[in-house]
mmCIF file of C-alpha atoms in Angstrom:
data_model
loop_
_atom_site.group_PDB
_atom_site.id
_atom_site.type_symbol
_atom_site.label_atom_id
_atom_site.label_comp_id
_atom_site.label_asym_id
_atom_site.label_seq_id
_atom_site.Cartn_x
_atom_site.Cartn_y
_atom_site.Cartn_z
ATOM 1 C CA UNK C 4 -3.403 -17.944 -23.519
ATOM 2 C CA UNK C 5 -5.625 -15.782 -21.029
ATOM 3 C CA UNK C 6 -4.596 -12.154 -21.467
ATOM 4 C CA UNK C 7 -6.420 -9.130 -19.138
ATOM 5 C CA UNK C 8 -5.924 -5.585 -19.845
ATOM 6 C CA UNK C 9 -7.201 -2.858 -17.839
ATOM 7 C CA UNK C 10 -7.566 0.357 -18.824
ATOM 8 C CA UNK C 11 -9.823 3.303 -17.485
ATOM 9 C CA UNK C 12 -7.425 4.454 -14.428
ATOM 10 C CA UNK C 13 -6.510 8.147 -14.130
ATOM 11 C CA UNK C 14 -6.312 11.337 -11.486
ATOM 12 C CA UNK C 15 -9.606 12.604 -9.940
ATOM 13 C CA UNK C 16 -10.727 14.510 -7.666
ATOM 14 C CA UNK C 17 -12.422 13.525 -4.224
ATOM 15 C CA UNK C 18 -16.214 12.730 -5.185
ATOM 16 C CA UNK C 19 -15.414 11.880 -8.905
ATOM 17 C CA UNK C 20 -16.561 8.919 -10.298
ATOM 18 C CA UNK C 21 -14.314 6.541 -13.050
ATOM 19 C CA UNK C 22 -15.079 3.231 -14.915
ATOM 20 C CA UNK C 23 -12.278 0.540 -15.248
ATOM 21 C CA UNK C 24 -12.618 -1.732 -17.765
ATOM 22 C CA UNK C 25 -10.868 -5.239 -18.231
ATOM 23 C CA UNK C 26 -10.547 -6.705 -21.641
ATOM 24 C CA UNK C 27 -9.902 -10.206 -21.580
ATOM 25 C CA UNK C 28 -9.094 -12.650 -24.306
ATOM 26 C CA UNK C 29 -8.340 -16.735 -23.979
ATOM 27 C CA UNK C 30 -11.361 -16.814 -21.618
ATOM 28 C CA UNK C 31 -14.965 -15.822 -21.772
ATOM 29 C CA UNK C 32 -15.969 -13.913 -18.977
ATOM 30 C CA UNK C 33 -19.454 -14.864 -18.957
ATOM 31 C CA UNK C 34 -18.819 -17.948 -17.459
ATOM 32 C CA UNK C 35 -15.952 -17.722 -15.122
ATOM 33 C CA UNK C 36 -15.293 -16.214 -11.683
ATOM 34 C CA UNK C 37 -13.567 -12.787 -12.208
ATOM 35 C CA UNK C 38 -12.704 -9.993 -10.082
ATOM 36 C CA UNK C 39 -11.021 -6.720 -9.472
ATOM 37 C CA UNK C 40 -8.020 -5.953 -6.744
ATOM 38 C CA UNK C 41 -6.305 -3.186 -5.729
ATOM 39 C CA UNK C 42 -2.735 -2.549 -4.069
ATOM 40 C CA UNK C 43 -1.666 0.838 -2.357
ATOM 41 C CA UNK C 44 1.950 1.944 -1.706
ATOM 42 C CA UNK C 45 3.209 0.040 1.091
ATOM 43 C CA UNK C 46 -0.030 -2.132 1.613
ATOM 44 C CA UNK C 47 -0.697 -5.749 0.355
ATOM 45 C CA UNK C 48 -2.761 -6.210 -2.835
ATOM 46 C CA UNK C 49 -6.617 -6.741 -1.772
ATOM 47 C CA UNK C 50 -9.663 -7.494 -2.860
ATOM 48 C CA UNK C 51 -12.586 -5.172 -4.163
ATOM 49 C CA UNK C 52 -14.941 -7.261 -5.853
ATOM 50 C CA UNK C 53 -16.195 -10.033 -7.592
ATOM 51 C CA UNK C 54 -18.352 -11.469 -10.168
ATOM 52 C CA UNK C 55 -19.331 -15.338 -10.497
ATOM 53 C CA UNK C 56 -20.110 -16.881 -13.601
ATOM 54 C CA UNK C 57 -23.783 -16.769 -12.570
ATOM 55 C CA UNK C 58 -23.691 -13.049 -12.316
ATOM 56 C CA UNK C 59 -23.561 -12.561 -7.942
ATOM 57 C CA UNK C 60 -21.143 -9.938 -6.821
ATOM 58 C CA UNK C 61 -19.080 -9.596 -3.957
ATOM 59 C CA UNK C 62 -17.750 -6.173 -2.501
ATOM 60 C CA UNK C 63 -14.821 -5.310 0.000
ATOM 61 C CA UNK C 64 -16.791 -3.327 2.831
ATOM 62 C CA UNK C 65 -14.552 -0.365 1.953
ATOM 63 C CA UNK C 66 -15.746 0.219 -1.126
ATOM 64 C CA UNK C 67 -20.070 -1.406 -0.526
ATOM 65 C CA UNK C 68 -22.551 1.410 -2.036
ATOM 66 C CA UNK C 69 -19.577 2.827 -4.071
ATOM 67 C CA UNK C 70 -18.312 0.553 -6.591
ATOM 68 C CA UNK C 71 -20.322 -1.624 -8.913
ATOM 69 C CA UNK C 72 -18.567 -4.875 -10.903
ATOM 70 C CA UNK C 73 -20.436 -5.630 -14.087
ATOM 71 C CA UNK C 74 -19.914 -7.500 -17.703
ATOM 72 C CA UNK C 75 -20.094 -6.486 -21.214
ATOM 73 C CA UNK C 76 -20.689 -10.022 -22.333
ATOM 74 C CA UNK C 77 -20.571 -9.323 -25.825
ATOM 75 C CA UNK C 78 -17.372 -7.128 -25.741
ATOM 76 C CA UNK C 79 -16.185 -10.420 -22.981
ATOM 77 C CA UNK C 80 -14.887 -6.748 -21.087
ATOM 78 C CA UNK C 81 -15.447 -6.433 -17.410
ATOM 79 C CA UNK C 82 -16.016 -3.188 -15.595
ATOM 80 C CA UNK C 83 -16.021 -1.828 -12.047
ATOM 81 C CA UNK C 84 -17.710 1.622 -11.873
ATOM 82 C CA UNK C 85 -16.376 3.652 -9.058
ATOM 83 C CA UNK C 86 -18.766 6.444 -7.714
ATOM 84 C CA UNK C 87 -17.708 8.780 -4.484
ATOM 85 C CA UNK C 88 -14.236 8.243 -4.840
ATOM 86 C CA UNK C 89 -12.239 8.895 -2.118
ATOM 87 C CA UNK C 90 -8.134 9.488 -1.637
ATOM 88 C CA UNK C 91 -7.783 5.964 0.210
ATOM 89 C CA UNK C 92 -9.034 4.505 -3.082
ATOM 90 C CA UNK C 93 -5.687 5.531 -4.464
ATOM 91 C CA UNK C 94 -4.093 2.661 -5.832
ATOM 92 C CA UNK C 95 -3.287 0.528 -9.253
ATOM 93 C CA UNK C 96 -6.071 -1.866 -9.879
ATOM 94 C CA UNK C 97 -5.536 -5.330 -11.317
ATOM 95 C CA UNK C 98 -8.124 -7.446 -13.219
ATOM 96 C CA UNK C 99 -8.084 -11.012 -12.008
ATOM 97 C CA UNK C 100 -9.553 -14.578 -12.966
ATOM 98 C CA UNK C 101 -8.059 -17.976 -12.200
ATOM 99 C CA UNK C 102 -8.012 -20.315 -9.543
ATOM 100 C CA UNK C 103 -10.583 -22.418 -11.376
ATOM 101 C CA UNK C 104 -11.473 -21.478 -15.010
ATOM 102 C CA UNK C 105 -12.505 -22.962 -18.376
ATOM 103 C CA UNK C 106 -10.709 -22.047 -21.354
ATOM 104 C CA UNK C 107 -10.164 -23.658 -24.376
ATOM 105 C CA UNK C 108 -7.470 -25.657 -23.767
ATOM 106 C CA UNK C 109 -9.849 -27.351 -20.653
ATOM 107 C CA UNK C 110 -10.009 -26.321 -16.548
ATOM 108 C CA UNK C 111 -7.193 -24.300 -15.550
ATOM 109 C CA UNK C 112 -6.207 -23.899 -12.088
ATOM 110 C CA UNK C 113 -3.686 -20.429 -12.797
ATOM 111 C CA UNK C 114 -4.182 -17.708 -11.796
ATOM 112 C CA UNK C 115 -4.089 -14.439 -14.298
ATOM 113 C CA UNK C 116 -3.838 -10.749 -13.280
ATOM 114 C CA UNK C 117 -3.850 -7.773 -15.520
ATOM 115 C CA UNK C 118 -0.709 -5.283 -15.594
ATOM 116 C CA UNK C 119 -2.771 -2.575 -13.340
ATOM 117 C CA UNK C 120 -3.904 0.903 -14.320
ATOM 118 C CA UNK C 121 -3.472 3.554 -11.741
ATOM 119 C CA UNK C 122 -6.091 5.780 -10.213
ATOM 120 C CA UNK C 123 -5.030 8.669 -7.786
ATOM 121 C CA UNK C 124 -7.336 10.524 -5.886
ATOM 122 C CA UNK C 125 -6.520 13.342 -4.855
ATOM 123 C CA UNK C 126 -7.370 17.385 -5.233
#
């Protein structure tokens, strides 16, 4: 069963930085597509960035020069390091993977989301 936690999300001020981390388990994140989204009060869930198996990354224009996706292989945990945080970054996060995957049980076409962790931005 693919499981992602988040954790990492809490109340800073404009300019602070915070890392998220997602641990996952049922899946190795090494070598499947994962990502990070975020959803604001009111506003549809979108995307901030991605990681492929082969280790490109992908970044919502909003958040370019900012935020940087990465991979603990080892710890199969990963991360998106926010820098320069502003108050429109306030929203829960989600991990995400799916659409796609390899797991144990063979290719799964699912998709799997985290249960969020909040960050707030605000002074």
């Amino acid at each position: 069963q693919v499981q992602l936690v988040e954790s990492g999300g809490e109340k800073v001020q404009p300019g602070g930085s915070l890392r998220l981390s997602c641990a996952a388990s049922g899946i190795i994140v090494s070598i499947n597509p994962m990502g990070w989204y975020r959803q604001a009060p009111g506003k549809q869930r979108q995307l901030v960035a991605t990681i492929t198996s082969g280790g490109s990354t992908n970044y919502a224009d909003s958040v370019k020069g900012r935020f940087t996706i990465s991979r603990d292989n080892a710890k199969n945990t990963v991360y998106l390091q926010m820098n320069s945080l502003k108050p429109e970054d306030t929203a829960v996060y989600y991990c995400h993977t799916g659409g796609g995957i390899v797991t144990p049980r063979g290719f799964d076409t699912n998709n799997y989301w985290g249960q969020g962790t909040q960050v707030t931005v605000s002074s």
